[in-house]
């Protein structure tokens, strides 16, 4: 019997692999560039200004009249390496945010397949009469449905696994990090992470360049951190696949 969850997992793995591949190349190219232009004897200077137009202002026979916004940025040799470090951190954070979006899509696809192939599960849902794939919400809503679909096996695997990653707590940390990157330019309020030692240790294990201290943390990433996070989120997706597949008596081994 064909496993209906398998092609969703494959699509997810392809997305994560693309992120790993391009991020690795970006890391190598920019670090090499910083090394080249900060070496003895090298010269580097970059300047960018923001020039805009007024949509409701006068024109030159229909052509936009540009003007300087008053904002510009300079990068010189002395701070180029730091700028590359910051740029990579930002891009790797955005890549992680995209990987989490792909993970949420995977969970929605899993639930959608479960509903379509398991009438008893569909009947257990309060929204079963109006159900369609686009009605599935992300965040805690989709994760609650995954826990419901996973049943006792979900609880068991969450309590007993090789990494000691409790599934709900791991999802919470990933979700809050993604939210901070997407909506707060990478600044996470420490109050968003529950105050207990497990959460603190999990957060700092996942993001070793960051300490869960103070009111806010400006998240920092390097390629090694991103690469490990992409592996973890891939393994998380595989665990959900394994749980649902075993529950429904499908082949789960790859």
Coordinates of C-alpha atoms in Angstrom, one line a residue:
X1 CA 0.0 0.0 0.0
X2 CA 1.3 3.4 -1.0
X3 CA 2.1 5.6 2.0
X4 CA 0.2 8.9 1.4
X5 CA 2.5 10.8 3.7
X6 CA 5.7 9.9 1.8
X7 CA 5.6 12.4 -1.1
X8 CA 4.9 15.3 1.3
X9 CA 8.0 14.3 3.3
X10 CA 10.1 14.1 0.1
X11 CA 9.0 17.6 -1.0
X12 CA 9.9 18.9 2.5
X13 CA 13.3 17.2 2.3
X14 CA 14.0 18.7 -1.1
X15 CA 13.2 22.2 0.2
X16 CA 15.5 21.8 3.2
X17 CA 18.3 20.4 1.0
X18 CA 18.0 23.5 -1.3
X19 CA 18.4 25.7 1.7
X20 CA 21.4 23.8 2.9
X21 CA 23.0 23.9 -0.5
X22 CA 22.6 27.6 -1.2
X23 CA 23.4 28.7 2.3
X24 CA 26.7 26.7 2.3
X25 CA 27.7 28.4 -0.9
X26 CA 26.7 31.9 0.3
X27 CA 28.7 31.3 3.5
X28 CA 31.9 30.3 1.6
X29 CA 31.7 33.1 -1.0
X30 CA 31.1 35.9 1.5
X31 CA 33.6 34.8 4.1
X32 CA 36.2 34.5 1.3
X33 CA 35.3 37.9 0.0
X34 CA 35.7 39.4 3.5
X35 CA 39.1 37.7 3.8
X36 CA 40.2 39.1 0.5
X37 CA 39.2 42.7 1.1
X38 CA 40.4 42.9 4.7
X39 CA 43.9 41.5 3.9
X40 CA 47.0 43.8 4.1
X41 CA 47.2 46.0 1.1
X42 CA 43.6 45.5 0.0
X43 CA 41.2 48.4 -0.5
X44 CA 37.4 48.3 0.1
X45 CA 34.7 51.0 0.1
X46 CA 31.0 50.7 -0.6
X47 CA 28.3 53.3 -0.4
X48 CA 24.5 53.1 -0.9
X49 CA 22.0 55.9 -0.8
X50 CA 18.2 55.6 -0.9
X51 CA 16.8 57.7 -3.8
X52 CA 13.1 57.8 -4.2
X53 CA 10.3 59.7 -6.1
X54 CA 7.1 61.4 -5.0
X55 CA 4.1 59.6 -6.5
X56 CA 1.8 62.6 -6.1
X57 CA 4.5 65.3 -6.9
X58 CA 5.4 67.0 -10.1
X59 CA 7.2 65.2 -12.9
X60 CA 9.4 66.1 -15.8
X61 CA 7.0 65.4 -18.7
X62 CA 5.8 62.3 -17.1
X63 CA 9.3 61.2 -15.8
X64 CA 9.8 60.7 -12.1
X65 CA 11.8 63.4 -10.3
X66 CA 14.1 61.5 -8.0
X67 CA 15.4 63.0 -4.7
X68 CA 17.7 61.8 -1.9
X69 CA 15.9 60.4 1.1
X70 CA 18.6 61.6 3.4
X71 CA 19.5 58.0 4.3
X72 CA 22.7 56.4 3.2
X73 CA 25.2 53.7 4.4
X74 CA 28.9 53.4 4.1
X75 CA 31.1 50.3 4.5
X76 CA 34.9 50.6 4.7
X77 CA 37.6 48.0 4.9
X78 CA 37.8 48.2 8.7
X79 CA 34.2 47.1 9.3
X80 CA 33.6 44.9 6.2
X81 CA 34.3 41.6 8.0
X82 CA 31.7 42.5 10.7
X83 CA 29.2 43.5 8.1
X84 CA 29.6 40.2 6.4
X85 CA 29.1 38.4 9.7
X86 CA 25.9 40.4 10.3
X87 CA 24.7 39.9 6.8
X88 CA 25.2 36.1 7.0
X89 CA 23.5 36.0 10.4
X90 CA 20.5 37.8 9.0
X91 CA 20.3 35.7 5.9
X92 CA 20.6 32.4 7.8
X93 CA 17.9 33.6 10.2
X94 CA 15.6 34.2 7.3
X95 CA 16.5 30.8 5.9
X96 CA 15.5 29.2 9.1
X97 CA 12.2 31.1 9.1
X98 CA 11.5 29.7 5.6
X99 CA 12.4 26.2 6.8
X100 CA 9.9 26.5 9.6
X101 CA 7.3 27.7 7.1
X102 CA 8.1 24.6 5.1
X103 CA 7.7 22.4 8.2
X104 CA 4.3 23.9 8.9
X105 CA 3.3 23.2 5.4
X106 CA 4.4 19.6 5.9
X107 CA 2.3 19.3 9.0
X108 CA -0.7 20.6 7.2
X109 CA -0.2 18.2 4.3
X110 CA 0.1 15.3 6.8
X111 CA -3.1 16.3 8.5
X112 CA -4.8 16.7 5.1
X113 CA -3.8 13.2 4.1
X114 CA -4.9 11.8 7.5
X115 CA -8.4 13.4 7.1
X116 CA -8.8 12.1 3.5
X117 CA -7.7 8.6 4.4
X118 CA -9.0 8.1 7.9
X119 CA -12.8 8.6 8.3
X120 CA -12.7 8.1 12.1
X121 CA -10.1 10.9 12.4
X122 CA -12.1 13.2 10.2
X123 CA -15.3 12.5 12.3
X124 CA -13.4 13.4 15.4
X125 CA -12.8 17.0 14.2
X126 CA -15.3 19.7 15.1
X127 CA -14.8 21.4 11.8
X128 CA -15.3 18.2 9.7
X129 CA -18.4 19.5 7.9
X130 CA -16.6 22.5 6.4
X131 CA -13.2 21.0 6.0
X132 CA -10.8 21.8 3.2
X133 CA -7.0 22.0 2.9
X134 CA -6.9 25.8 2.9
X135 CA -8.9 26.0 6.2
X136 CA -6.0 24.5 8.1
X137 CA -4.3 27.0 10.4
X138 CA -0.6 27.0 11.3
X139 CA 1.1 27.4 14.6
X140 CA -0.4 25.7 17.7
X141 CA -3.6 24.9 15.8
X142 CA -1.9 22.5 13.3
X143 CA 0.4 21.1 16.0
X144 CA -2.7 20.2 18.1
X145 CA -4.1 18.2 15.2
X146 CA -0.7 16.5 14.7
X147 CA -0.7 15.5 18.4
X148 CA -4.3 14.2 18.0
X149 CA -3.4 12.2 14.9
X150 CA -0.2 10.9 16.6
X151 CA -2.0 9.7 19.7
X152 CA -0.1 7.6 22.3
X153 CA 2.8 7.0 19.9
X154 CA 3.3 10.8 19.7
X155 CA 3.4 11.1 23.5
X156 CA 5.8 8.1 23.8
X157 CA 8.3 9.3 21.2
X158 CA 8.2 12.8 22.7
X159 CA 9.1 11.5 26.1
X160 CA 11.7 8.9 24.9
X161 CA 14.0 9.9 22.0
X162 CA 17.8 10.0 21.5
X163 CA 18.0 13.8 21.7
X164 CA 15.7 14.4 24.6
X165 CA 13.7 16.8 22.4
X166 CA 10.2 17.1 23.8
X167 CA 8.1 17.7 20.8
X168 CA 5.8 20.4 22.0
X169 CA 8.6 22.4 23.6
X170 CA 10.7 22.0 20.5
X171 CA 7.9 23.3 18.3
X172 CA 7.4 26.2 20.7
X173 CA 11.0 27.3 20.5
X174 CA 11.1 26.9 16.7
X175 CA 7.9 28.8 16.4
X176 CA 8.9 31.7 18.6
X177 CA 12.3 32.0 16.8
X178 CA 10.6 32.1 13.4
X179 CA 8.1 34.7 14.6
X180 CA 10.9 37.0 16.0
X181 CA 12.8 36.7 12.7
X182 CA 9.8 37.4 10.5
X183 CA 8.1 40.1 12.6
X184 CA 10.7 41.7 14.8
X185 CA 13.9 41.8 12.7
X186 CA 15.4 38.9 14.7
X187 CA 14.7 40.3 18.2
X188 CA 13.0 37.8 20.4
X189 CA 11.4 38.8 23.8
X190 CA 12.7 36.4 26.4
X191 CA 9.2 36.3 27.9
X192 CA 8.1 34.4 24.8
X193 CA 10.1 31.4 26.0
X194 CA 8.6 29.8 29.1
X195 CA 10.9 30.3 32.1
X196 CA 12.1 26.8 33.1
X197 CA 15.4 25.1 32.8
X198 CA 14.3 22.7 30.0
X199 CA 13.2 25.5 27.7
X200 CA 16.3 27.6 28.5
X201 CA 18.7 24.7 27.8
X202 CA 16.8 23.7 24.7
X203 CA 16.9 27.3 23.3
X204 CA 20.6 27.7 24.0
X205 CA 21.4 24.3 22.6
X206 CA 19.5 25.1 19.4
X207 CA 21.0 28.6 19.2
X208 CA 24.4 28.4 20.9
X209 CA 25.4 32.0 20.0
X210 CA 22.5 33.3 22.0
X211 CA 21.9 33.5 25.8
X212 CA 18.3 33.6 27.0
X213 CA 19.0 36.7 29.2
X214 CA 17.6 40.2 29.6
X215 CA 14.3 41.4 28.1
X216 CA 15.2 40.8 24.4
X217 CA 17.8 38.8 22.5
X218 CA 19.0 39.8 19.0
X219 CA 19.3 36.4 17.4
X220 CA 22.7 35.5 15.9
X221 CA 23.3 32.8 13.4
X222 CA 26.3 31.3 11.7
X223 CA 26.3 28.5 9.1
X224 CA 27.1 25.8 11.6
X225 CA 24.1 26.8 13.7
X226 CA 21.8 27.0 10.6
X227 CA 23.0 23.7 9.3
X228 CA 22.3 21.9 12.5
X229 CA 18.9 23.6 12.8
X230 CA 18.0 22.4 9.3
X231 CA 19.0 18.9 10.3
X232 CA 16.9 19.0 13.5
X233 CA 13.8 20.4 11.7
X234 CA 14.2 17.7 9.0
X235 CA 14.5 15.0 11.7
X236 CA 11.4 16.5 13.4
X237 CA 9.5 16.2 10.2
X238 CA 10.6 12.6 9.8
X239 CA 9.5 11.7 13.4
X240 CA 6.0 13.0 12.6
X241 CA 6.0 11.0 9.4
X242 CA 7.2 7.9 11.2
X243 CA 4.5 8.3 13.9
X244 CA 1.6 8.7 11.5
X245 CA 2.9 6.0 9.2
X246 CA 3.2 3.4 12.0
X247 CA -0.2 4.4 13.4
X248 CA -1.8 3.8 10.0
X249 CA 0.3 0.7 9.1
X250 CA 2.2 2.2 6.3
X251 CA 5.9 1.5 5.4
X252 CA 7.9 4.3 7.0
X253 CA 11.6 3.3 6.5
X254 CA 13.5 5.2 3.9

